Short mmCIF file of C-alpha atoms and ligand atoms in Angstrom, two decimals:
data_model
loop_
_atom_site.label_atom_id
_atom_site.label_comp_id
_atom_site.label_asym_id
_atom_site.label_seq_id
_atom_site.Cartn_x
_atom_site.Cartn_y
_atom_site.Cartn_z
CA MET A 1 -29.41 -1.38 19.41
CA ALA A 2 -26.99 -1.72 16.47
CA ALA A 3 -29.02 -4.89 16.03
CA GLU A 4 -27.59 -7.81 14.11
CA THR A 5 -24.05 -7.05 15.20
CA GLY A 6 -24.54 -8.62 18.59
CA ARG A 7 -22.69 -5.75 20.26
CA GLU A 8 -23.20 -2.10 20.85
CA VAL A 9 -19.56 -1.20 20.30
CA PRO A 10 -18.53 -1.49 16.66
CA CYS A 11 -15.85 -4.09 16.08
CA HIS A 12 -14.34 -2.11 13.20
CA VAL A 13 -14.36 1.69 12.93
CA ALA A 14 -13.00 3.35 9.78
CA ILE A 15 -12.28 7.07 9.63
CA ILE A 16 -11.84 9.48 6.73
CA MET A 17 -9.73 12.03 8.59
CA ASP A 18 -10.61 15.17 6.67
CA GLY A 19 -10.33 18.92 7.20
CA ASN A 20 -6.73 19.44 8.32
CA GLY A 21 -6.15 22.12 5.69
CA ARG A 22 -9.31 24.09 6.46
CA TRP A 23 -8.62 23.84 10.19
CA ALA A 24 -5.20 25.42 9.62
CA LYS A 25 -6.47 28.06 7.20
CA ALA A 26 -9.15 29.19 9.66
CA ARG A 27 -6.36 29.88 12.14
CA GLY A 28 -4.02 31.62 9.70
CA LEU A 29 -1.64 28.63 9.73
CA GLU A 30 0.02 26.60 6.99
CA ARG A 31 -1.84 23.47 5.86
CA LEU A 32 1.00 21.32 7.19
CA GLU A 33 0.35 22.61 10.69
CA GLY A 34 -3.14 21.18 10.33
CA HIS A 35 -1.65 17.82 9.37
CA MET A 36 0.67 17.92 12.37
CA GLN A 37 -2.22 18.72 14.67
CA GLY A 38 -4.07 15.82 13.04
CA VAL A 39 -1.49 13.46 14.51
CA GLU A 40 -2.75 14.44 17.98
CA SER A 41 -6.25 13.43 16.92
CA ILE A 42 -4.92 10.08 15.74
CA ARG A 43 -3.44 9.49 19.20
CA ARG A 44 -6.80 10.34 20.77
CA ALA A 45 -8.69 8.08 18.34
CA VAL A 46 -6.37 5.15 19.08
CA LYS A 47 -6.80 5.70 22.81
CA GLY A 48 -10.57 5.96 22.34
CA ALA A 49 -10.67 2.73 20.36
CA LEU A 50 -8.52 0.94 22.94
CA THR A 51 -10.55 1.99 25.96
CA ARG A 52 -13.92 1.33 24.33
CA GLY A 53 -13.17 -2.13 23.02
CA VAL A 54 -12.99 -1.43 19.28
CA ARG A 55 -10.88 -4.20 17.70
CA TYR A 56 -10.05 -2.65 14.30
CA LEU A 57 -9.48 1.00 13.48
CA THR A 58 -8.82 1.97 9.86
CA LEU A 59 -7.46 5.45 9.21
CA TYR A 60 -7.41 7.05 5.75
CA ALA A 61 -4.05 8.84 5.84
CA PHE A 62 -3.19 9.42 2.17
CA SER A 63 -5.17 8.63 -0.96
CA THR A 64 -3.70 7.83 -4.34
CA GLU A 65 -5.39 11.04 -5.52
CA ASN A 66 -3.54 13.06 -2.88
CA TRP A 67 -0.37 12.89 -5.04
CA GLY A 68 -2.04 15.67 -7.03
CA ARG A 69 -1.45 18.18 -4.20
CA PRO A 70 1.35 20.76 -4.25
CA ARG A 71 4.76 19.15 -3.97
CA THR A 72 5.59 20.84 -0.66
CA GLU A 73 2.42 19.52 0.96
CA VAL A 74 3.05 15.98 -0.29
CA SER A 75 6.66 15.97 0.90
CA GLY A 76 5.60 17.46 4.24
CA LEU A 77 3.06 14.67 4.67
CA MET A 78 5.70 12.06 3.82
CA ASP A 79 7.99 13.57 6.48
CA ILE A 80 5.18 13.35 9.02
CA PHE A 81 4.56 9.66 8.16
CA CYS A 82 8.25 8.83 8.55
CA ARG A 83 8.55 10.72 11.81
CA CYS A 84 5.41 9.11 13.22
CA ALA A 85 6.62 5.64 12.31
CA VAL A 86 9.72 6.16 14.42
CA ASN A 87 8.19 8.17 17.27
CA GLU A 88 4.82 6.51 17.78
CA THR A 89 5.64 2.83 17.32
CA PRO A 90 7.17 2.14 20.77
CA GLU A 91 4.12 3.52 22.61
CA LEU A 92 1.70 1.72 20.27
CA LYS A 93 3.62 -1.49 20.86
CA ARG A 94 3.34 -0.98 24.61
CA GLN A 95 -0.41 -0.38 24.31
CA GLY A 96 -0.95 -3.69 22.51
CA VAL A 97 -1.66 -2.13 19.12
CA ARG A 98 -0.81 -3.93 15.92
CA LEU A 99 -0.14 -1.73 12.89
CA ARG A 100 -0.98 -2.83 9.41
CA PHE A 101 -0.73 -0.75 6.25
CA ILE A 102 -3.15 -1.02 3.37
CA GLY A 103 -2.47 0.73 0.09
CA ASP A 104 0.08 0.73 -2.67
CA VAL A 105 3.02 1.13 -0.30
CA ALA A 106 5.40 -0.48 -2.80
CA ARG A 107 5.21 2.69 -4.88
CA MET A 108 6.30 4.96 -2.05
CA SER A 109 9.78 6.19 -1.24
CA GLY A 110 12.37 3.91 0.35
CA GLU A 111 12.18 5.88 3.59
CA VAL A 112 8.40 5.49 3.85
CA ARG A 113 8.63 1.79 3.00
CA GLU A 114 11.24 1.30 5.73
CA GLY A 115 9.02 3.11 8.23
CA VAL A 116 6.06 0.92 7.28
CA ALA A 117 8.11 -2.28 7.59
CA TYR A 118 9.44 -1.15 10.98
CA CYS A 119 5.93 -0.42 12.38
CA GLU A 120 4.54 -3.72 11.13
CA ARG A 121 7.49 -5.77 12.34
CA GLU A 122 7.62 -4.19 15.80
CA THR A 123 3.91 -4.59 16.50
CA ALA A 124 3.26 -7.91 14.74
CA GLU A 125 2.69 -9.84 18.00
CA ASN A 126 -0.02 -7.49 19.31
CA ASP A 127 -3.73 -8.20 19.06
CA ARG A 128 -5.59 -5.88 21.41
CA LEU A 129 -6.37 -3.39 18.63
CA THR A 130 -5.34 -3.51 14.98
CA VAL A 131 -4.84 -0.12 13.37
CA LEU A 132 -4.94 -0.26 9.59
CA VAL A 133 -3.36 2.78 7.99
CA ALA A 134 -4.58 3.44 4.46
CA LEU A 135 -1.50 4.93 2.83
CA ASN A 136 -1.42 5.56 -0.92
CA TYR A 137 -4.77 3.84 -0.85
CA SER A 138 -7.58 3.87 -3.38
CA ALA A 139 -10.46 1.40 -3.34
CA ARG A 140 -10.55 1.20 -7.12
CA TRP A 141 -6.83 0.40 -7.17
CA GLU A 142 -7.42 -2.31 -4.57
CA ILE A 143 -10.35 -3.88 -6.41
CA THR A 144 -8.50 -3.68 -9.73
CA GLN A 145 -5.46 -5.51 -8.37
CA ALA A 146 -7.75 -8.15 -6.83
CA VAL A 147 -9.45 -8.70 -10.20
CA ARG A 148 -6.05 -8.97 -11.87
CA THR A 149 -4.83 -11.59 -9.39
CA ILE A 150 -8.05 -13.62 -9.63
CA ALA A 151 -7.90 -13.51 -13.45
CA GLY A 152 -4.34 -14.85 -13.25
CA GLU A 153 -5.49 -17.73 -11.04
CA VAL A 154 -8.23 -18.57 -13.54
CA ARG A 155 -5.74 -18.51 -16.39
CA GLU A 156 -3.45 -20.87 -14.49
CA GLY A 157 -6.34 -23.26 -13.96
CA LYS A 158 -6.35 -22.84 -10.16
CA LEU A 159 -9.86 -21.48 -10.16
CA LEU A 160 -12.96 -21.79 -12.35
CA PRO A 161 -14.88 -18.60 -13.17
CA GLU A 162 -18.02 -20.07 -11.57
CA GLU A 163 -16.08 -20.66 -8.36
CA ILE A 164 -15.48 -16.93 -7.91
CA ALA A 165 -17.60 -15.88 -4.93
CA SER A 166 -17.92 -12.71 -2.90
CA GLU A 167 -15.45 -14.26 -0.41
CA THR A 168 -12.96 -14.79 -3.25
CA VAL A 169 -12.94 -11.06 -3.90
CA SER A 170 -12.75 -10.19 -0.18
CA SER A 171 -9.80 -12.49 0.31
CA HIS A 172 -7.85 -10.72 -2.44
CA LEU A 173 -8.28 -7.26 -0.94
CA THR A 174 -5.71 -5.58 1.29
CA THR A 175 -8.08 -6.02 4.25
CA VAL A 176 -8.02 -9.83 4.03
CA GLY A 177 -8.88 -11.35 7.39
CA VAL A 178 -10.37 -8.11 8.77
CA PRO A 179 -14.13 -7.91 9.33
CA ASP A 180 -15.91 -5.23 7.28
CA PRO A 181 -16.21 -1.80 8.94
CA ASP A 182 -19.31 -1.44 11.10
CA LEU A 183 -19.00 2.31 11.45
CA LEU A 184 -17.48 4.76 8.97
CA ILE A 185 -16.79 8.29 10.21
CA ARG A 186 -15.97 11.29 8.03
CA THR A 187 -15.05 14.62 9.54
CA SER A 188 -15.15 18.19 8.18
CA GLY A 189 -18.70 18.24 6.82
CA GLU A 190 -18.00 16.43 3.55
CA TYR A 191 -20.48 13.77 2.53
CA ARG A 192 -18.55 11.51 0.20
CA ILE A 193 -16.48 8.36 0.30
CA SER A 194 -13.49 9.57 -1.77
CA ASN A 195 -12.42 6.14 -3.02
CA PHE A 196 -12.23 4.59 0.47
CA LEU A 197 -13.16 0.96 1.27
CA LEU A 198 -15.83 0.77 -1.46
CA TRP A 199 -16.25 -3.00 -1.27
CA GLN A 200 -15.88 -3.33 2.50
CA SER A 201 -18.35 -0.55 3.37
CA ALA A 202 -21.32 -2.26 1.70
CA TYR A 203 -23.20 -2.35 5.02
CA ALA A 204 -21.27 0.15 7.13
CA GLU A 205 -23.17 2.71 9.18
CA PHE A 206 -22.08 6.25 8.27
CA TYR A 207 -21.43 9.07 10.72
CA PHE A 208 -20.67 12.56 9.48
CA THR A 209 -19.54 15.46 11.62
CA ASP A 210 -18.72 19.08 10.78
CA ILE A 211 -15.74 18.98 13.14
CA CYS A 212 -12.41 19.13 11.32
CA TRP A 213 -10.03 16.28 12.03
CA PRO A 214 -7.59 18.26 14.25
CA ASP A 215 -10.53 18.99 16.61
CA PHE A 216 -11.70 15.37 16.75
CA ASP A 217 -11.53 14.29 20.39
CA GLU A 218 -12.79 11.50 22.62
CA ALA A 219 -16.12 13.27 23.17
CA GLU A 220 -16.70 13.30 19.41
CA PHE A 221 -15.65 9.67 19.19
CA ASP A 222 -18.23 8.87 21.86
CA ARG A 223 -20.90 10.78 19.93
CA ALA A 224 -20.16 8.64 16.88
CA LEU A 225 -20.31 5.45 18.96
CA ALA A 226 -23.58 6.56 20.55
CA ALA A 227 -25.07 7.26 17.12
CA TYR A 228 -23.97 3.81 16.00
CA ALA A 229 -25.45 2.14 19.08
CA GLY A 230 -28.80 3.72 18.24
CA ARG A 231 -28.90 2.43 14.68
CA ASN A 232 -30.96 -0.50 13.55
CA ARG A 233 -28.88 -2.49 11.11
CA ARG A 234 -31.16 -4.47 8.87
CA PHE A 235 -28.85 -5.87 6.20
CA GLY A 236 -31.75 -5.97 3.74
CA ARG A 237 -34.10 -7.74 6.08
CA VAL A 238 -37.12 -6.33 7.94
C1 LIG B 301 -7.12 15.44 5.36
O1 LIG B 301 -7.19 16.83 5.42
C2 LIG B 301 -5.70 14.93 5.29
C3 LIG B 301 -5.30 14.39 3.98
C4 LIG B 301 -6.07 14.26 2.94
C5 LIG B 301 -3.92 13.97 3.85
P1 LIG B 301 -7.13 17.72 4.12
O2 LIG B 301 -5.70 18.02 3.82
O3 LIG B 301 -7.88 17.09 3.01
O4 LIG B 301 -7.85 19.04 4.60
P2 LIG B 301 -8.89 19.90 3.76
O5 LIG B 301 -9.98 18.95 3.34
O6 LIG B 301 -8.16 20.48 2.61
O7 LIG B 301 -9.37 20.92 4.73
C1 LIG B 302 -9.81 11.89 1.59
O1 LIG B 302 -9.72 13.26 1.80
C2 LIG B 302 -8.46 11.27 1.74
C3 LIG B 302 -7.91 11.28 3.09
C4 LIG B 302 -8.54 11.66 4.18
C5 LIG B 302 -6.56 10.79 3.21
P1 LIG B 302 -9.56 14.29 0.59
O2 LIG B 302 -9.55 15.64 1.18
O3 LIG B 302 -8.40 13.91 -0.23
O4 LIG B 302 -10.88 14.01 -0.24
P2 LIG B 302 -11.65 14.95 -1.28
O5 LIG B 302 -10.64 15.43 -2.27
O6 LIG B 302 -12.22 16.08 -0.50
O7 LIG B 302 -12.71 14.07 -1.86
MG1 LIG B 303 -9.81 17.15 2.43
#
């Protein structure tokens, strides 16, 4: 099924990778160990997407709200991002993965910005799978900056207010050129969107699992894909 998409495999899967901290706590470990284990799950998810023909995979790695966490956790996460950028990029490049970052990366440290630029530059020629990493991302931030840019274009006389269409907004978001997510997965038994892809998820199918992100494996990925394949997407029609 997954009618109206024309294919059983979602073209774009987005994941809210949640539950690293609780996974660690349940094992008497530090929260950061949960985040490190979460990197393994990212590798598995990328492999799963590659082998099953998913074309876009968006991963929520760090929200703008996550700056409110204890300083040691935030700096530990930043270290993991920087390390991953260096360590994972060659293999991703070899696998045909293109990396793209969405989020307010300009406000991150020089080291993180360098890592981001390196990943994007090294993998720019690939097109088998595009992995979008939402880093310092917030959907309200994204929509606000789009509105600001569009307002500027109106002021400069490049655009009339009545010419602003849904596509105008889409084309000013960080996901420009990427089809909307077909399937949105959230792990760890939380049922909320936490400021993720608010505009783009208008017609996404949702899949929730109690599994915490560090335990997310290819079998769970397949369960999500199977659930998606069984959905009837109506897009407001009958
Ligand atoms: C998700 O796991 C990773 C990030 C938000 C960076 P959490 O760190 O939110 O783990 P829980 O939800 O506290 O268990
Ligand atoms: C959402 O998880 C953000 C990421 C997965 C990066 P959070 O753990 O930050 O979300 P809340 O606070 O439970 O809504
Ligand atoms: Mg969480």
